[in-house]
Tab-separated table of C-alpha atoms in Angstrom:
chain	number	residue	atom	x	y	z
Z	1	UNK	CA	-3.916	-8.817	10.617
Z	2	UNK	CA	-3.673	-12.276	8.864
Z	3	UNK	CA	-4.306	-15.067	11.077
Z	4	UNK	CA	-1.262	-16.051	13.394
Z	5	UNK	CA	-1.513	-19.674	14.876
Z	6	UNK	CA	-0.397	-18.919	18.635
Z	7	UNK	CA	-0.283	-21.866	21.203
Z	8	UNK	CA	-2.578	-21.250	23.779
Z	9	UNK	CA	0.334	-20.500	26.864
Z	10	UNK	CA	1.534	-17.708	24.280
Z	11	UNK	CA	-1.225	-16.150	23.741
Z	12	UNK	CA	-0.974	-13.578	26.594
Z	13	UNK	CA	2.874	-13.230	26.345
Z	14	UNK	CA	3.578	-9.781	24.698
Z	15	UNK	CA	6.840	-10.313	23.466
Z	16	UNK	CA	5.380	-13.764	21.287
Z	17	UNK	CA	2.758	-11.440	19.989
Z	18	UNK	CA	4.909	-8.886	19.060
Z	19	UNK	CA	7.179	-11.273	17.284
Z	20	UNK	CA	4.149	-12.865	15.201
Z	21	UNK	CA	2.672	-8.812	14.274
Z	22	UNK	CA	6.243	-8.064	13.129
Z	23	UNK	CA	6.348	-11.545	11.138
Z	24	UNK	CA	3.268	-10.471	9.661
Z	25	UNK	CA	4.406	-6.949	8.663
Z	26	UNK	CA	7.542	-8.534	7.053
Z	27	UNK	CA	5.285	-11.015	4.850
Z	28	UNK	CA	2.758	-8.305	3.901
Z	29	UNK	CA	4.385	-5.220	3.947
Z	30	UNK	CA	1.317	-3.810	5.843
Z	31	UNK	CA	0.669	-2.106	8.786
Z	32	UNK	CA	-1.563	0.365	10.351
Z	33	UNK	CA	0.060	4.037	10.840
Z	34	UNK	CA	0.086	5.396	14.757
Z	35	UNK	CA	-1.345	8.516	13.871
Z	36	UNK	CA	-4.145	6.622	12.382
Z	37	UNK	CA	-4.443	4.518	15.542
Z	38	UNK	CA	-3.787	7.330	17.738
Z	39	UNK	CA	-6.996	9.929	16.037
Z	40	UNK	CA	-9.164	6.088	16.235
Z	41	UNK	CA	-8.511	5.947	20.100
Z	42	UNK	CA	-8.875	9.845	20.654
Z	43	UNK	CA	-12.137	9.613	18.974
Z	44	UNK	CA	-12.987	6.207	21.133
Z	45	UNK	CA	-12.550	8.267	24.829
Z	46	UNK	CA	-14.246	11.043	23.742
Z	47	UNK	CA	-17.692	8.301	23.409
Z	48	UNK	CA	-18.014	8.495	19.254
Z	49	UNK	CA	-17.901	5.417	17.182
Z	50	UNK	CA	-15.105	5.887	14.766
Z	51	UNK	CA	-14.177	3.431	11.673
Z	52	UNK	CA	-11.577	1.014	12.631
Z	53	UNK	CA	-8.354	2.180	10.464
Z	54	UNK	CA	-7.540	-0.115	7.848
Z	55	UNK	CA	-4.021	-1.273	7.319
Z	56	UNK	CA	-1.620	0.628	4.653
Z	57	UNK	CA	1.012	-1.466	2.253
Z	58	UNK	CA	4.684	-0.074	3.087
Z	59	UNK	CA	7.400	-0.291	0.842
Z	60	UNK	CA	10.229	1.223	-0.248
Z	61	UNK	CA	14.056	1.823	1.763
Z	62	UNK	CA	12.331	4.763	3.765
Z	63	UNK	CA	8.864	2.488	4.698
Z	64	UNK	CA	6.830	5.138	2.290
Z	65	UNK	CA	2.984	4.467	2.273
Z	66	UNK	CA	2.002	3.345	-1.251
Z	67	UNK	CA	-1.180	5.929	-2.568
Z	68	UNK	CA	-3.462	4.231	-4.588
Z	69	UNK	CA	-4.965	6.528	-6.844
């Protein structure tokens, strides 16, 4: 994620964080797919050391990942 400039006092609020990830998303079009985040934490709890998923460009009116061939 791109940096995000957070005051301090907002930094634990989860609704100002959610706001500045969605911000992000709408500048970049990018964004990490759940089931991609989902497998990473599986494989977390069960004690492996899995690759961090990278985030995906979105775009289109249906939010289609782009495949870069």
């Amino acid at each position: 994620m791109a940096k995000t400039t957070l005051r301090e006092e907002d930094a634990d609020d989860p609704l100002t964080l959610a706001n500045a990830r969605f911000e992000h998303f709408l500048k970049t079009q990018q964004s990490i797919p759940w089931a991609l985040v989902s497998t990473y934490l599986d494989q977390r709890a069960a004690g492996k050391s899995p690759q961090r998923p990278q985030p995906q460009t979105f775009f289109g009116d249906h939010g289609s990942p782009r495949i870069d061939a």
